[in-house]
mmCIF file of C-alpha atoms in Angstrom:
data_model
loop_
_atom_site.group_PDB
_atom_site.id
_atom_site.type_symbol
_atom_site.label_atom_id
_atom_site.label_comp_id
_atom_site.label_asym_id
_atom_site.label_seq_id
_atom_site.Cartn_x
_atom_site.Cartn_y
_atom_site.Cartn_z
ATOM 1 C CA UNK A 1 91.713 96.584 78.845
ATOM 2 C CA UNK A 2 88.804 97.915 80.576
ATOM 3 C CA UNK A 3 87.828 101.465 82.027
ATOM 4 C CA UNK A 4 88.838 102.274 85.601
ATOM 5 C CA UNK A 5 84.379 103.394 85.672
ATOM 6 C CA UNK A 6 81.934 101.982 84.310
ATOM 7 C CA UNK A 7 80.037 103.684 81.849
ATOM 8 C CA UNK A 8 83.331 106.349 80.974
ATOM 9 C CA UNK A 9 84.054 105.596 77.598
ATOM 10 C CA UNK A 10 81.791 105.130 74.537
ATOM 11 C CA UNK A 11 82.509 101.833 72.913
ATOM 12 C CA UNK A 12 84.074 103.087 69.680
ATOM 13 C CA UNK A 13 86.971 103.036 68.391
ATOM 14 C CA UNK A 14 88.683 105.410 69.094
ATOM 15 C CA UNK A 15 86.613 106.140 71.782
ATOM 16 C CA UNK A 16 85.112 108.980 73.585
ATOM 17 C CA UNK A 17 84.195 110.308 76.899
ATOM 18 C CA UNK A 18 80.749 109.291 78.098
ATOM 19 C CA UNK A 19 78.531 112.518 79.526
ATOM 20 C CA UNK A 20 75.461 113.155 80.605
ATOM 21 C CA UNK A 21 72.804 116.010 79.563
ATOM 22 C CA UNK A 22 70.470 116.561 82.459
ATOM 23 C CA UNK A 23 66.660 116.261 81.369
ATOM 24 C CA UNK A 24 65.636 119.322 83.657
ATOM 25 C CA UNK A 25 68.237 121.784 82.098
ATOM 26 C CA UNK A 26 69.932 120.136 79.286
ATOM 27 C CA UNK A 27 73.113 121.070 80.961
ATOM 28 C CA UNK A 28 76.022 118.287 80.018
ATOM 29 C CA UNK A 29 77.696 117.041 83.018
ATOM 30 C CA UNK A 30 80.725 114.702 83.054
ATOM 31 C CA UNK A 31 80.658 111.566 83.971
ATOM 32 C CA UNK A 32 77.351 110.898 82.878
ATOM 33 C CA UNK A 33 75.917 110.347 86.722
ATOM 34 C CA UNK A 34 73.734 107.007 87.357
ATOM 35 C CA UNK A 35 69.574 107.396 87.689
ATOM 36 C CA UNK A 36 67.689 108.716 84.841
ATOM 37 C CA UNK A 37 68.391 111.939 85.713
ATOM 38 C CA UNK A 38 70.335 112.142 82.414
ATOM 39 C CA UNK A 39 70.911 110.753 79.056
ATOM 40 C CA UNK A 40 74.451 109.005 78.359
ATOM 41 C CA UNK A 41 75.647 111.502 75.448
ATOM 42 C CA UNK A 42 79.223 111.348 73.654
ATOM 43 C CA UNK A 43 81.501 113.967 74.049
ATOM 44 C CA UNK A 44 83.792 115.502 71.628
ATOM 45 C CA UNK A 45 87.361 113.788 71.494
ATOM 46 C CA UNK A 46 88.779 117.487 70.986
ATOM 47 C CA UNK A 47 89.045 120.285 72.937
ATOM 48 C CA UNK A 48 91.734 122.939 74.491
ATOM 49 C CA UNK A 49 93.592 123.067 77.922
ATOM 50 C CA UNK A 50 91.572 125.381 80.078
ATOM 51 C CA UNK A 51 93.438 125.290 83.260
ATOM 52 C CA UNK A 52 96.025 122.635 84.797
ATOM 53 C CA UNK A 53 98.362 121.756 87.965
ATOM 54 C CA UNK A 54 100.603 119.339 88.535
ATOM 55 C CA UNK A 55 100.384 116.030 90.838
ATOM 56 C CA UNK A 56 103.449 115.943 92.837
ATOM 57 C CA UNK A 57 102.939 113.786 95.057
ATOM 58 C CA UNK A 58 101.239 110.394 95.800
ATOM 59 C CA UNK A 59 97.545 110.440 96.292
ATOM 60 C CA UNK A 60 96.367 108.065 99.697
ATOM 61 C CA UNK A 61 95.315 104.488 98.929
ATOM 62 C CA UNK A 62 92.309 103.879 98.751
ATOM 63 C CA UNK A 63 90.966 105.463 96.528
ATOM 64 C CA UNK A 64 94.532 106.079 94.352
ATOM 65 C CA UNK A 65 94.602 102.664 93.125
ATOM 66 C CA UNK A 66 98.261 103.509 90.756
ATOM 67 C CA UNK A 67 101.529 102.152 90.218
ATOM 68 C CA UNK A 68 103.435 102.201 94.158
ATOM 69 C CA UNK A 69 106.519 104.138 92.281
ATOM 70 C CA UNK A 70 104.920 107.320 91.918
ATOM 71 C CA UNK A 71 105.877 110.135 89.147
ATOM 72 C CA UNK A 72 104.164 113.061 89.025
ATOM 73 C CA UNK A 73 101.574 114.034 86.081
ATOM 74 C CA UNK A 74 99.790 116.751 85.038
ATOM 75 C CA UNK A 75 96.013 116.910 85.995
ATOM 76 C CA UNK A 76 94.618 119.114 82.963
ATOM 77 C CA UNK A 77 91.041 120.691 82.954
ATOM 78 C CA UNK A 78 90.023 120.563 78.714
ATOM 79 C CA UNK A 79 87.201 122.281 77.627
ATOM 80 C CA UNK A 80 84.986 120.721 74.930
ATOM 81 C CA UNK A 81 83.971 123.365 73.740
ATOM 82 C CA UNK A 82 80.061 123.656 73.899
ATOM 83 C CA UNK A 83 79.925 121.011 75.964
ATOM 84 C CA UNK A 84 81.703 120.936 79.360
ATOM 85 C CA UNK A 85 85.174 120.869 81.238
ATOM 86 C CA UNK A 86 86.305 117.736 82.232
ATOM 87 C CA UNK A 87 89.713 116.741 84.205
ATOM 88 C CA UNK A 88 92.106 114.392 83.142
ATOM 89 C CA UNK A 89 95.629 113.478 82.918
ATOM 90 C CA UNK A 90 97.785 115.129 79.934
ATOM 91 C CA UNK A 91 100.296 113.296 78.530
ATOM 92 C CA UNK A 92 103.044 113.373 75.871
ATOM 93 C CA UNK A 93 104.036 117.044 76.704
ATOM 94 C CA UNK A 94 107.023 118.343 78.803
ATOM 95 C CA UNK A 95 105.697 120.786 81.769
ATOM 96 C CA UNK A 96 107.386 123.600 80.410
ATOM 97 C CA UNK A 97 105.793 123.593 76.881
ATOM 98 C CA UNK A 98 102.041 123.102 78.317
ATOM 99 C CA UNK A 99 99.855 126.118 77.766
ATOM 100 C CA UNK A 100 96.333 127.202 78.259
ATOM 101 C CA UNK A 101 94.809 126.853 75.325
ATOM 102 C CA UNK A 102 96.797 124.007 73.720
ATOM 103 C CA UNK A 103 94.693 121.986 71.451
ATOM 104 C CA UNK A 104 94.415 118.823 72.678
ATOM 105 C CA UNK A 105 92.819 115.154 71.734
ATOM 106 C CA UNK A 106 91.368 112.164 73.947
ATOM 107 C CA UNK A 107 93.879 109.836 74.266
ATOM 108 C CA UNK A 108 92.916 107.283 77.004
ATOM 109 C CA UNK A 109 95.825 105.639 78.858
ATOM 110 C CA UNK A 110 96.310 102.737 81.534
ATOM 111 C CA UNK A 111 97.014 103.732 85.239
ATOM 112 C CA UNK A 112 99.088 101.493 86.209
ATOM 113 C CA UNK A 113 101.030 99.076 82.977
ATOM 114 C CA UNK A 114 102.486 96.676 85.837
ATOM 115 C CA UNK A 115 98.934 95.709 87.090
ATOM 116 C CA UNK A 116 97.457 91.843 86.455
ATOM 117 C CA UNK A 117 94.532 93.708 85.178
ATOM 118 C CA UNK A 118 95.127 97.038 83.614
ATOM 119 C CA UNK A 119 92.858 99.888 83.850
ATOM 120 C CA UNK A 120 91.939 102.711 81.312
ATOM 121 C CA UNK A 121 91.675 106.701 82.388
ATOM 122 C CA UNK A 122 91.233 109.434 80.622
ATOM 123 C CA UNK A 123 93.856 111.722 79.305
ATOM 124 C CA UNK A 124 94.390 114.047 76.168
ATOM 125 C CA UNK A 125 97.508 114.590 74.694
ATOM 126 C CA UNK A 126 98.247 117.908 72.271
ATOM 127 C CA UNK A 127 97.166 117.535 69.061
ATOM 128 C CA UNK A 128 99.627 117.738 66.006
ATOM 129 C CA UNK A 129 101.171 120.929 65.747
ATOM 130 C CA UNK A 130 100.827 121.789 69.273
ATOM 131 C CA UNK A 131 104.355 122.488 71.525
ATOM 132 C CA UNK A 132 105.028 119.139 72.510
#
């Protein structure tokens, strides 16, 4: 399975989200933009929910290139800490049990498991001991 982007995932295993820290500043963006503006630099797999909303309904195609039966997901904003914020999906949690400041882990997942060729996104799930 390959990454919806290239150049969003390191290749380890597991892997990890693939940022940038601008030369200029040292400021870590995510994703890690193209040009040599920055140097690729892996992020942590960890972090905690900063902010969130839900996706309700379905996004216009293009870009949204998902499963036609839509369900809606949660679109999470995780810090990393010391790094950046980055948005994602967050998965394997009920809505009512998410809350800010849930410690979560990187948990890539495919967009759309009916596709000829699947496709990887990021998403964090909460980490053991979290309210799932």
């Amino acid at each position: 399975m390959r990454a919806i982007a290239e150049g969003l995932f390191t290749d380890e295993t597991p892997p990890r989200l693939l940022g940038g820290r601008e030369r200029a500043t040292g400021r870590v963006v995510f994703p890690c933009p193209a040009g040599d503006s920055c140097d690729p630099v892996p992020l942590a797999r960890e972090g905690r929910l900063w902010s969130y909303t839900v996706q309700r309904y379905r996004p216009k195609t293009p870009p949204y290139a998902g499963p036609d039966a839509f369900a809606p997901w949660i679109v999470a904003y995780v810090e990393l800490l010391g790094e950046v914020i980055v948005e994602a999906r967050l998965v394997d949690v009920d809505l009512d049990a998410v809350r800010i400041g849930m410690p979560v882990r990187l948990v890539p997942v495919v967009l759309d498991p009916d596709a000829a060729e699947p496709l990887a996104i990021p998403a964090f799930a909460p980490m053991e001991g979290a309210p799932a």
